mmCIF file of C-alpha atoms in Angstrom:
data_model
loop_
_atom_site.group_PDB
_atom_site.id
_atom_site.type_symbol
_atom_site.label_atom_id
_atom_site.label_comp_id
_atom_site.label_asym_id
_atom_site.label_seq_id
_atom_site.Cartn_x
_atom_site.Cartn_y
_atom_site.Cartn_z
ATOM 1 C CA UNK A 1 140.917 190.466 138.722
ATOM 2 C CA UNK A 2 142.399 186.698 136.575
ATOM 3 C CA UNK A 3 145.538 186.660 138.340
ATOM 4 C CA UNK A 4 144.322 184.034 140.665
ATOM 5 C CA UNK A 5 143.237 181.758 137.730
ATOM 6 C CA UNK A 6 146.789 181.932 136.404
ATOM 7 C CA UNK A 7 148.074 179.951 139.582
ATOM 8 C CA UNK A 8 149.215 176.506 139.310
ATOM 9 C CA UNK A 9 147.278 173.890 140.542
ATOM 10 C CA UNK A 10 148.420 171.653 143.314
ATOM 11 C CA UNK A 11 150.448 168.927 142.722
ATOM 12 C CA UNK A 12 148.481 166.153 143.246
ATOM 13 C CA UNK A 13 149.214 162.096 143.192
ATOM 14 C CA UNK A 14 147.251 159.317 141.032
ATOM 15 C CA UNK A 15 144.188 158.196 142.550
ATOM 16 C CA UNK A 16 144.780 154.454 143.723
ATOM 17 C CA UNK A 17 141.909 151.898 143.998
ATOM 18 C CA UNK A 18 139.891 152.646 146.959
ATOM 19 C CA UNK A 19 140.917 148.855 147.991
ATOM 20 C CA UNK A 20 144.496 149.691 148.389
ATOM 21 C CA UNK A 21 145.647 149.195 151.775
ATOM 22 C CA UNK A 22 147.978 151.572 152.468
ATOM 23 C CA UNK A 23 149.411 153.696 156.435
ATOM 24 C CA UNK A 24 147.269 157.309 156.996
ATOM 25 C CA UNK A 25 147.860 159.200 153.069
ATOM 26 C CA UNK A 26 146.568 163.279 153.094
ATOM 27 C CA UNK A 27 146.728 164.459 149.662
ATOM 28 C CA UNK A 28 145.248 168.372 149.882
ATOM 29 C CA UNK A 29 142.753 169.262 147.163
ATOM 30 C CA UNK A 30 142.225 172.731 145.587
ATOM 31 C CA UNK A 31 138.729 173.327 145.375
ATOM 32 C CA UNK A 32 136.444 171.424 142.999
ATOM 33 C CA UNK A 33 138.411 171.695 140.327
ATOM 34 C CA UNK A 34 140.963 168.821 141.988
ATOM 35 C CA UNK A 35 138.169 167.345 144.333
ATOM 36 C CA UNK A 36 135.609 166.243 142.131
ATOM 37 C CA UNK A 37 136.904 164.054 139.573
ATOM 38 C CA UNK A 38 138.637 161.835 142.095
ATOM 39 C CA UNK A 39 135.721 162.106 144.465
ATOM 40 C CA UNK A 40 133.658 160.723 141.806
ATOM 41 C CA UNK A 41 136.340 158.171 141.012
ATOM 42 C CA UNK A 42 136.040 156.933 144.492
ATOM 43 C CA UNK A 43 131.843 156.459 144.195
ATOM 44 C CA UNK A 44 132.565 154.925 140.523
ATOM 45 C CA UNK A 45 135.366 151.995 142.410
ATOM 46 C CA UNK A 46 133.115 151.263 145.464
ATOM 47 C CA UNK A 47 132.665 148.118 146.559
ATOM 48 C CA UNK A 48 130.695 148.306 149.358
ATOM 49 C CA UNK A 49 129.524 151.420 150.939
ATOM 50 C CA UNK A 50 129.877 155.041 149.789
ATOM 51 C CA UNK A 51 127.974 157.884 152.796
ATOM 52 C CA UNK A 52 127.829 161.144 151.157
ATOM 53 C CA UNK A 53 126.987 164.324 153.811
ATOM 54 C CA UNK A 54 126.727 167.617 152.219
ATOM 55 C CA UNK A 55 125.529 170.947 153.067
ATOM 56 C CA UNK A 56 124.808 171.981 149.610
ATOM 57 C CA UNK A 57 124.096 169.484 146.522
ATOM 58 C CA UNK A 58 122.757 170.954 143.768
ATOM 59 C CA UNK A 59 120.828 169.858 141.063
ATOM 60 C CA UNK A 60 122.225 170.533 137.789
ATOM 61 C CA UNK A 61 125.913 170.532 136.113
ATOM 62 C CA UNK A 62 128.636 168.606 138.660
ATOM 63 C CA UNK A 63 125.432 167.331 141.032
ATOM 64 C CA UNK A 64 123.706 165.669 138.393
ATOM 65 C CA UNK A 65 127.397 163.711 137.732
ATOM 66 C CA UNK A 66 127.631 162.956 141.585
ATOM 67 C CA UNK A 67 123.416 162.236 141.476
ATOM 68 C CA UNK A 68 124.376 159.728 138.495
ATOM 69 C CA UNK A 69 127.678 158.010 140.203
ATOM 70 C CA UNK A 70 125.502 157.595 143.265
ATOM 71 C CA UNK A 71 122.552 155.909 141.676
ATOM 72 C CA UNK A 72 125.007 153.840 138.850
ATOM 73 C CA UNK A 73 126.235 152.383 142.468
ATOM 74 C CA UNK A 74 123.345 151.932 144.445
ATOM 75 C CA UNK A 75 122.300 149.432 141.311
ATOM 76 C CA UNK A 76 125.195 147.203 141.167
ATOM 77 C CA UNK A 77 124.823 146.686 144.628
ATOM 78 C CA UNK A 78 126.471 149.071 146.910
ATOM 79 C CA UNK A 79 124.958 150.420 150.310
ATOM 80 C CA UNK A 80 124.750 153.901 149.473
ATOM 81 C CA UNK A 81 123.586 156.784 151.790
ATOM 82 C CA UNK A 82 123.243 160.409 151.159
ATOM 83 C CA UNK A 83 122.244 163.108 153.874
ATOM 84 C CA UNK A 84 121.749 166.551 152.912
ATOM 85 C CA UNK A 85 120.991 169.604 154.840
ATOM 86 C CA UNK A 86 117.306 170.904 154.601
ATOM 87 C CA UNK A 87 118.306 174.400 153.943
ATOM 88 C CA UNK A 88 121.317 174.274 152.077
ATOM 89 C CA UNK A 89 120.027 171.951 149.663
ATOM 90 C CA UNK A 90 116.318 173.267 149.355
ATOM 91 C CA UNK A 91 116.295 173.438 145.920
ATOM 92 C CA UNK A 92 117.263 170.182 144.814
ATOM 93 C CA UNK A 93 115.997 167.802 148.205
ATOM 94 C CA UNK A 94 113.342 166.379 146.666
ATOM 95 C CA UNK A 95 114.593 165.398 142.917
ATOM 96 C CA UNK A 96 117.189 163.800 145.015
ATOM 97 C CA UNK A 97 115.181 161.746 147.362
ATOM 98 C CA UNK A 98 113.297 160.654 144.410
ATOM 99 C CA UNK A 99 116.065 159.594 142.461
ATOM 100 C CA UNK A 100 118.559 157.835 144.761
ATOM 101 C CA UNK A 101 115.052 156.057 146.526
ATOM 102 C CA UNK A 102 113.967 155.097 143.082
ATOM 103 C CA UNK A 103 117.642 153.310 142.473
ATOM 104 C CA UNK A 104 117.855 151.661 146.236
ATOM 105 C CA UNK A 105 120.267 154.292 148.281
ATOM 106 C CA UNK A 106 118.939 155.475 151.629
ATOM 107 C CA UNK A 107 118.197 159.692 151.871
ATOM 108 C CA UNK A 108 117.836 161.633 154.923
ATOM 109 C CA UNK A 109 117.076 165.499 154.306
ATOM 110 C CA UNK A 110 118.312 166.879 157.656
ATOM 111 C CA UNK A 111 115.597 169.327 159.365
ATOM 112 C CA UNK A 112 113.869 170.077 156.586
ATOM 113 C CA UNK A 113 112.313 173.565 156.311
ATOM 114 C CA UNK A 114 109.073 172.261 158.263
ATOM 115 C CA UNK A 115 111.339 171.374 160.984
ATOM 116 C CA UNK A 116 111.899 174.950 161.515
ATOM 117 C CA UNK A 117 108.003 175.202 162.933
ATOM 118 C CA UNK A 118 109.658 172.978 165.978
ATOM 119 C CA UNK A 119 112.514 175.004 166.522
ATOM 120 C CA UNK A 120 114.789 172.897 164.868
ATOM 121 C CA UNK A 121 116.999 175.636 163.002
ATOM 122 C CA UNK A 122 120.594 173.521 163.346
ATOM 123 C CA UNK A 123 122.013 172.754 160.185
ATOM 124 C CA UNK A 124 124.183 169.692 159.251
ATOM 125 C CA UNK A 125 127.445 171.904 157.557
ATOM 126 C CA UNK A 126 129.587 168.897 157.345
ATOM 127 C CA UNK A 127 130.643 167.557 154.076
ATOM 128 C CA UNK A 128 131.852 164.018 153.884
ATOM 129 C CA UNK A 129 132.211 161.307 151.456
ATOM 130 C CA UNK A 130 133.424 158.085 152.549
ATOM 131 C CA UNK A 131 133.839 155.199 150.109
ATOM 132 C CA UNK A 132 134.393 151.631 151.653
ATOM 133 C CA UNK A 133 135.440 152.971 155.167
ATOM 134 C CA UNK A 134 138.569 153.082 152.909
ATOM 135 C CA UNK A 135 138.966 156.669 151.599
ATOM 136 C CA UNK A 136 137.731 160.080 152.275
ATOM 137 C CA UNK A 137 137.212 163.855 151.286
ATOM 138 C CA UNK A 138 136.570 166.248 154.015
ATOM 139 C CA UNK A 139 136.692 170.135 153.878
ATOM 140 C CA UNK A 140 134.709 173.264 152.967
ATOM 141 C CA UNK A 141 133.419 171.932 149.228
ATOM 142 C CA UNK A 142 129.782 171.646 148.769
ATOM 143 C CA UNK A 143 128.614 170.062 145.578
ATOM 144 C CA UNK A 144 127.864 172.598 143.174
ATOM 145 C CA UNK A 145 129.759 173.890 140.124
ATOM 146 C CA UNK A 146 130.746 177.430 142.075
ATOM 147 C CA UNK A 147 133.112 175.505 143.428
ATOM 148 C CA UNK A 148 135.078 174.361 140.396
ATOM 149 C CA UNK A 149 136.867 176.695 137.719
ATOM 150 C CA UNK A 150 135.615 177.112 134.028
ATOM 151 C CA UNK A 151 137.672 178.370 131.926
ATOM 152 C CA UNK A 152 139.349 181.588 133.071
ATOM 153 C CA UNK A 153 136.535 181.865 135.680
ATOM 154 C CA UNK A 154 138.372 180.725 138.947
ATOM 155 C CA UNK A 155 136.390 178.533 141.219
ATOM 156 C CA UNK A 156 135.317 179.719 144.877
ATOM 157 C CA UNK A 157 138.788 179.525 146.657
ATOM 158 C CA UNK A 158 138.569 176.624 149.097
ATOM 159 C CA UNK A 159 140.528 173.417 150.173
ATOM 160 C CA UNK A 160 139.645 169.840 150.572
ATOM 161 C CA UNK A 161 141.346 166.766 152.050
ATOM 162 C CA UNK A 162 141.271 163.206 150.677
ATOM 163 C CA UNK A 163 142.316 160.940 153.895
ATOM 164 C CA UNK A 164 143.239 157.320 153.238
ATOM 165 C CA UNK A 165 144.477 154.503 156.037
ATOM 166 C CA UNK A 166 142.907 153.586 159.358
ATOM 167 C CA UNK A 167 141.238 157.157 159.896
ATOM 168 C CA UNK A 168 138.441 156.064 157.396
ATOM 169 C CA UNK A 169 137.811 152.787 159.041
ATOM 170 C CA UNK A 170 137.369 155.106 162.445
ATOM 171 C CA UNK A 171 135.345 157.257 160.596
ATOM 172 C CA UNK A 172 133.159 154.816 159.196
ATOM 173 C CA UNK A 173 132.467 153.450 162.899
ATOM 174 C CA UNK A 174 131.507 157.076 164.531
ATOM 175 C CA UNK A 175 129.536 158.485 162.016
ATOM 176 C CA UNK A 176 126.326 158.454 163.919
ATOM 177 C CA UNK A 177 127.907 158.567 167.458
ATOM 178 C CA UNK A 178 127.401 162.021 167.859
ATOM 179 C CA UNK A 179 131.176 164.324 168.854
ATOM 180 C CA UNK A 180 134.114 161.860 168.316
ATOM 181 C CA UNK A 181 137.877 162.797 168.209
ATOM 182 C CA UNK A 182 139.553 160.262 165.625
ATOM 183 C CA UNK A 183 143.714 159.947 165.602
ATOM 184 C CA UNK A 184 145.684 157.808 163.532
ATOM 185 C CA UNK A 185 148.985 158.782 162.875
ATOM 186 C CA UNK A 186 149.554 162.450 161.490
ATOM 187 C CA UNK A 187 145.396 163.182 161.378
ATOM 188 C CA UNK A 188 143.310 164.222 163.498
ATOM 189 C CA UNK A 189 139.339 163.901 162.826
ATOM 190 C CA UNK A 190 136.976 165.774 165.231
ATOM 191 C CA UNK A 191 132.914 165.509 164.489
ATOM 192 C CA UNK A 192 130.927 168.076 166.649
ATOM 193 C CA UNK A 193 127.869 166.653 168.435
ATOM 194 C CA UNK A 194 125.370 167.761 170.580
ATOM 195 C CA UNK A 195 127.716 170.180 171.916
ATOM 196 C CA UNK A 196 128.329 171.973 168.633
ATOM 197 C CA UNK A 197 131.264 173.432 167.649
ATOM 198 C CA UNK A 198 133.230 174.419 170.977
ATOM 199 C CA UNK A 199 135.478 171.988 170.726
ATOM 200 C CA UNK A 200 136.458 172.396 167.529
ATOM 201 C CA UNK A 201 137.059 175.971 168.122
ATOM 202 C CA UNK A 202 139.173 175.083 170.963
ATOM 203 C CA UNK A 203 141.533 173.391 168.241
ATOM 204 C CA UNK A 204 142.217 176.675 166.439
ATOM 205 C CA UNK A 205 142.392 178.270 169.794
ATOM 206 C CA UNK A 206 144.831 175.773 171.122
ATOM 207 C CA UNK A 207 147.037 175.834 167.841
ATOM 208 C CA UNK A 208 146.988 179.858 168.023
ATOM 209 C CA UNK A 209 148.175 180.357 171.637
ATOM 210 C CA UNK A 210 151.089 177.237 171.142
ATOM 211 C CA UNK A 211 152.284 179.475 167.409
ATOM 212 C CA UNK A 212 156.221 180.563 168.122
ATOM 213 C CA UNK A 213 156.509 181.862 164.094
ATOM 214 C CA UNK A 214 153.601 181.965 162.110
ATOM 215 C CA UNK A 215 149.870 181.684 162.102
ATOM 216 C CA UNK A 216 147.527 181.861 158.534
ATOM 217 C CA UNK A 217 143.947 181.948 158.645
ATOM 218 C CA UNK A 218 142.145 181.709 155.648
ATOM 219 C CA UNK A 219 138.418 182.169 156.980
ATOM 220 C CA UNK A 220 134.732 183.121 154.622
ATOM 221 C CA UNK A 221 132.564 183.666 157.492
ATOM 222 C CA UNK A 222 134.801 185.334 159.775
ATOM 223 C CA UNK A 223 132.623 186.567 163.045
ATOM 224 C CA UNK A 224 135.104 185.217 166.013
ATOM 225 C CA UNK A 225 133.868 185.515 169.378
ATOM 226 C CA UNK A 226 136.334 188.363 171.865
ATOM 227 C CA UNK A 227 138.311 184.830 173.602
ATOM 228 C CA UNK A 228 139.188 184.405 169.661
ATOM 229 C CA UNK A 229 140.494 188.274 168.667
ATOM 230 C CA UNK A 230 142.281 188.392 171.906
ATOM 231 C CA UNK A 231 144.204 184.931 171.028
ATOM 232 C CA UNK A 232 145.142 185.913 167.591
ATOM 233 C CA UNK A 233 146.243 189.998 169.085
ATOM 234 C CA UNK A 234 148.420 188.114 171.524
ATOM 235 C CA UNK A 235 150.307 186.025 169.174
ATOM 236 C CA UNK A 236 150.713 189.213 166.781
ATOM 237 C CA UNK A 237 152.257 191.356 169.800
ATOM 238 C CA UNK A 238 154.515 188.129 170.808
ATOM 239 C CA UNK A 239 156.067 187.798 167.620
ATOM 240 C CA UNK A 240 154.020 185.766 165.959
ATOM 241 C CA UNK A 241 153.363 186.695 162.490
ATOM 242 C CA UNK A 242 149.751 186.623 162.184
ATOM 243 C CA UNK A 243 147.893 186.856 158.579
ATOM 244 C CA UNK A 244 144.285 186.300 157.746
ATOM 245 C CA UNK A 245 142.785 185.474 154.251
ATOM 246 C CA UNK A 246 139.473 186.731 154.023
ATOM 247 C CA UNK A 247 136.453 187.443 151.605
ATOM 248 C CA UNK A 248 136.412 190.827 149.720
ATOM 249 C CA UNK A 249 133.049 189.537 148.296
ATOM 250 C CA UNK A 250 130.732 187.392 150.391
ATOM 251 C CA UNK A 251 127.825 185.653 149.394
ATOM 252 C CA UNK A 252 125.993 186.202 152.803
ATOM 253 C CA UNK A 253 124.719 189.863 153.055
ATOM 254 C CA UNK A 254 126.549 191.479 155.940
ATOM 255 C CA UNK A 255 128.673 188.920 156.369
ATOM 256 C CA UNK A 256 131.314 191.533 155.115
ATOM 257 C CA UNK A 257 130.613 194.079 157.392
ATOM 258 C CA UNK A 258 130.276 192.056 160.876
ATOM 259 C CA UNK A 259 134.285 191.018 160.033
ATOM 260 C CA UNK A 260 135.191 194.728 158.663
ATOM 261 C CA UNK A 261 134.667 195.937 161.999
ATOM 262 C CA UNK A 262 137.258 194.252 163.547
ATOM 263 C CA UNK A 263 140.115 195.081 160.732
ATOM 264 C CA UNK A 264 141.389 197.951 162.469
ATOM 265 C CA UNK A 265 141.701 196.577 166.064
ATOM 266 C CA UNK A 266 143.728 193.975 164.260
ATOM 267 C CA UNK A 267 145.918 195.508 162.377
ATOM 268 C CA UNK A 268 146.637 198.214 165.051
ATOM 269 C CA UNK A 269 147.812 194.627 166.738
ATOM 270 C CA UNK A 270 150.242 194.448 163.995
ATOM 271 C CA UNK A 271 147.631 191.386 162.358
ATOM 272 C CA UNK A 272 148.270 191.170 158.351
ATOM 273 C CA UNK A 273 144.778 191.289 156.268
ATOM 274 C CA UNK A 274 144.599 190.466 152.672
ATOM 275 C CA UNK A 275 140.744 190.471 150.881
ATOM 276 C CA UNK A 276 140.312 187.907 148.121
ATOM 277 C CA UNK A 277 138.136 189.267 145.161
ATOM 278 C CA UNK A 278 138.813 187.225 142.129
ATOM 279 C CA UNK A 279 135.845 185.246 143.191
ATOM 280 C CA UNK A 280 134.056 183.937 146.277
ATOM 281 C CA UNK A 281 136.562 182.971 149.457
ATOM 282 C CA UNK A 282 135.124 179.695 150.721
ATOM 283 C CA UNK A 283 137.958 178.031 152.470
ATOM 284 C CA UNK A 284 137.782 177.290 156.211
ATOM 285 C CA UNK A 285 141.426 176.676 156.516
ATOM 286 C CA UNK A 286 144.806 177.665 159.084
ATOM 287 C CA UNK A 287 148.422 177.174 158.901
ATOM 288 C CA UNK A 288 150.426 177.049 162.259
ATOM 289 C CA UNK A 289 154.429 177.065 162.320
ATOM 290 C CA UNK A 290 154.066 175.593 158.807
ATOM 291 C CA UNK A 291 153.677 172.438 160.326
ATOM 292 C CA UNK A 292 150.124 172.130 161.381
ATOM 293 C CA UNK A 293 146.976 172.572 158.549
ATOM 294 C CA UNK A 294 143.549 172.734 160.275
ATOM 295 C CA UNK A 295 140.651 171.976 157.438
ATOM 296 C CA UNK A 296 137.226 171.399 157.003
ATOM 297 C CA UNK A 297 133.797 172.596 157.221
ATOM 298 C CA UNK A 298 134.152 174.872 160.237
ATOM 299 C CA UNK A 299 133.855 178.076 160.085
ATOM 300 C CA UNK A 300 135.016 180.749 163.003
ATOM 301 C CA UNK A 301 131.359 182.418 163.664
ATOM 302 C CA UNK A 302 128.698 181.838 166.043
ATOM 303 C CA UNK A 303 127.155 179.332 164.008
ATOM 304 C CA UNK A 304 129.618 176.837 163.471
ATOM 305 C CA UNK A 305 129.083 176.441 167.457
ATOM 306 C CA UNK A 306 126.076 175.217 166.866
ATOM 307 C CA UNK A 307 125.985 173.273 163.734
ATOM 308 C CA UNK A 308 126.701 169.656 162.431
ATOM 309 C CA UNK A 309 130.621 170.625 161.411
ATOM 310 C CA UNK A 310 133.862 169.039 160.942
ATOM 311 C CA UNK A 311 137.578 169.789 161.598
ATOM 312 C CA UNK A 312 140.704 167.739 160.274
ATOM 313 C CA UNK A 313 143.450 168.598 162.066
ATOM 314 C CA UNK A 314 146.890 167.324 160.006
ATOM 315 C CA UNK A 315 150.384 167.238 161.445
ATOM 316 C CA UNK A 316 152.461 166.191 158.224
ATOM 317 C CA UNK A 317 155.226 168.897 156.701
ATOM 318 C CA UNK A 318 154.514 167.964 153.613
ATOM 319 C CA UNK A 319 150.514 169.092 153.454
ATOM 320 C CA UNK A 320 151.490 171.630 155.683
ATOM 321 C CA UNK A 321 154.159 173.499 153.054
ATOM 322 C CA UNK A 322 151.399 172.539 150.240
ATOM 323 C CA UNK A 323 148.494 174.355 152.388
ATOM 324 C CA UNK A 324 150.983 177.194 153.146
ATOM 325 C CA UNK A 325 151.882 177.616 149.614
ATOM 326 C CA UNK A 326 148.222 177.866 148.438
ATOM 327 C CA UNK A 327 147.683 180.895 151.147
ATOM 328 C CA UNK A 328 150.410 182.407 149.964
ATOM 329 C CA UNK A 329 149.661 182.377 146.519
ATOM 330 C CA UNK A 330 146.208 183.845 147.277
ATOM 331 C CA UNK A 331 147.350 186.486 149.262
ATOM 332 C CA UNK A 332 150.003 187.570 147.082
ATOM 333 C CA UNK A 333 146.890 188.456 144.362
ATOM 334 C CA UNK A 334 144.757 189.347 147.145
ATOM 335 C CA UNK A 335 144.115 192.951 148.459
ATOM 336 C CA UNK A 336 146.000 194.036 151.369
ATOM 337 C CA UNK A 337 144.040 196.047 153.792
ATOM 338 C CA UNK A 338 146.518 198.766 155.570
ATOM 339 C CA UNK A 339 145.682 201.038 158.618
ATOM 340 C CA UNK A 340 145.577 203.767 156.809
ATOM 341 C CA UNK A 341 142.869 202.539 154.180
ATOM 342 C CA UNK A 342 140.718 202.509 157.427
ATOM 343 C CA UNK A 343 140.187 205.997 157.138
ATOM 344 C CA UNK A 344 136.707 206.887 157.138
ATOM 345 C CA UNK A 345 134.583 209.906 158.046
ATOM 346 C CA UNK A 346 133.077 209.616 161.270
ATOM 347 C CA UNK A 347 129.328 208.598 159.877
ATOM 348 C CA UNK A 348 130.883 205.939 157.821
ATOM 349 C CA UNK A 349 132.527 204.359 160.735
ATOM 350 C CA UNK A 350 129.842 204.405 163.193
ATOM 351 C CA UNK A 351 127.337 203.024 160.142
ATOM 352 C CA UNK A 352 130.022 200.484 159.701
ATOM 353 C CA UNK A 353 130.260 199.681 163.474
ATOM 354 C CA UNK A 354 126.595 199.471 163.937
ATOM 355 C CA UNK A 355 125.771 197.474 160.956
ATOM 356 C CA UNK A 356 128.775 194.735 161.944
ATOM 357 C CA UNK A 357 127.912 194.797 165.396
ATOM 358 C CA UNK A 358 124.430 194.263 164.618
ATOM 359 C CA UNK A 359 125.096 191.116 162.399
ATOM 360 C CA UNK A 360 127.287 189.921 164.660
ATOM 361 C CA UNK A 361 125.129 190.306 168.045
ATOM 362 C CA UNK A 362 122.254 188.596 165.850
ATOM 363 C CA UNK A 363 124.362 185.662 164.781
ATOM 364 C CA UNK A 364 125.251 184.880 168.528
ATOM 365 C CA UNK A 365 122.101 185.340 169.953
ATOM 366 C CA UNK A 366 120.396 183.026 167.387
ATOM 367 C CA UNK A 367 123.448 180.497 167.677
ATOM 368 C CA UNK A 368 122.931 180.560 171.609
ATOM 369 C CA UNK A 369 118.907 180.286 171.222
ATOM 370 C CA UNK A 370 119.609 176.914 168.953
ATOM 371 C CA UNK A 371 122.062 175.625 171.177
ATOM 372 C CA UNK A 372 119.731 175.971 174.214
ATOM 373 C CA UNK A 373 117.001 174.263 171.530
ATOM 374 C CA UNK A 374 119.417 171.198 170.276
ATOM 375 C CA UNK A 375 120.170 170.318 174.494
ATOM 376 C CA UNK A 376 116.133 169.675 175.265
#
């Protein structure tokens, strides 16, 4: 399917200097394709400090651009730090550490893959860049060229914010202070610490159960816990009209099947399901009322609980209608999954059940074994 690379783009202001001062701005950003070049504005007008954390950075096409920006401005002078996760960013960790070292930046490779010989299987899934405690991008975009469209090829569907104002000056002050919830104005930052995810679940659970018209998940990694299917059943049998965006294609093996097992307990709810295909669902993203947007690099599985994550929570109608709008654009080219498509011959369901219950009852049992791990 091209449909969804037919869509327009976002409508998205000029980048102002990062100096600007200037109350709490949100301008949302449609994958890569919007992110990047003003992401790599922002490292290319930094003054003083630019902190990159990423899950994923890879080595070639739009990395070695970032890779370049960062090292152009560790040399005239900037305090420049880049953390990357050990896993996620395997393949590249060590060209980068070399490189950005080389030019004066500071690298940390966060529990690297000899780390896992100590039990030390957490990740860091957050992915922030902050430029002069000034500006900054947080959501589900790694840095890799998946994430940004060429051509008629659509990029992995997934959503970004740029925050400027006083938020970045909070941010820039917690970075390394382990969970912090940051306000100013219309956003809402939350940074999971030792205590993982759970409170940044309780967000989405929070915004779900307070819903009076309308609640639009867009989700990759969709494995939520029984607390989280029973919230989202509830609002669907009050009223609530409840829709969730989520990956026809995954690029985690499984991943598919542990969330296809729960399709027709939703929809029996009255829960709408649409399945994005025209390329990889990535976004990490919910709508509430039309008035509340919830982005960033959480995702709603076992995982996330544990993990280094992130969750921007933004109260503003305006990013709200523009978030809303990009879920409904999607699902309109999406496939919609109906009741009766659920159909399946006895085998083929209980394969199906056994297969997603099996992922799923591995993911929490390895999320609670690295949670116990992370609180020695």
């Amino acid at each position: 399917m091209r449909t969804e690379a037919t869509l327009p783009p976002l409508t998205v202001p000029p980048l102002p200097s990062v100096r600007e001062e200037a109350a709490e701005r949100i301008t949302l950003l449609d994958g890569g394709t919007e992110a990047y070049p003003r992401m790599l504005e922002a490292i290319a007008s930094a003054k003083q400090r630019v902190h990159l954390e990423v899950y994923t950075f890879e080595r070639e096409g739009v990395g070695a651009r970032f890779l370049d920006a960062l090292v152009a401005a560790a040399r005239r002078g900037v305090t420049v730090k880049v953390v990357v996760d050990g896993w996620g960013s395997i393949k590249a960790s060590s060209h980068l550490t070399e490189t950005l070292k080389a030019a004066g930046a500071k690298v940390r490779v966060y529990n690297p893959l000899t780390s896992l010989c100590t039990g030390r299987s957490w990740r860091n899934h957050r992915k922030i860049l902050l430029v002069d405690d000034a500006v900054a991008f947080l959501g589900g975009i790694n840095i890799g060229d998946a994430y940004a469209a060429h051509g008629d090829e659509p990029g992995w569907a997934d959503l970004a914010v740029e925050l400027r104002g006083d938020i970045c000056r909070q941010l820039g002050a917690k970075l390394h202070a382990g969970a912090s919830a940051l306000v100013s104005g219309p956003v809402s930052l939350f940074l999971s610490g030792l205590g993982g995810g759970h409170r940044l679940r309780k967000r989405y659970l929070s915004a779900i159960d307070g819903a009076q018209r309308e609640v639009v998940l867009a989700h990759a990694y969709f494995l939520p816990d029984m607390r989280f299917v029973r919230a989202l059943k509830q609002a669907a049998r009050r009223g609530v009209k409840v829709s969730l965006l989520l990956a026809g294609r995954s690029d985690v093996v499984f991943a598919r099947a542990a969330t296809m097992r729960l399709y027709r307990e939703f929809l029996r709810a009255g829960v709408g399901i649409y399945e994005w295909t025209a390329s990889t669902l990535h976004a990490k993203a919910a709508v509430v009322d039309g008035e509340k947007l919830l982005v960033g690099s959480f995702n709603l599985d076992p995982l996330s609980l544990v993990n280094l994550e992130t969750l921007v929570e933004v109260a503003e109608p305006r990013v709200s209608a523009q978030a809303s709008l990009w879920l409904e654009k999607h699902m309109a080219v999406s496939r919609r999954v109906l009741l009766e498509q659920c159909g399946r011959s006895p085998l083929q369901q209980w394969l199906l059940d056994v297969v997603g219950l099996a992922v799923a009852r591995f993911a929490e049992r390895f999320a609670s074994f690295i949670g116990r791990r992370r609180k020695r």
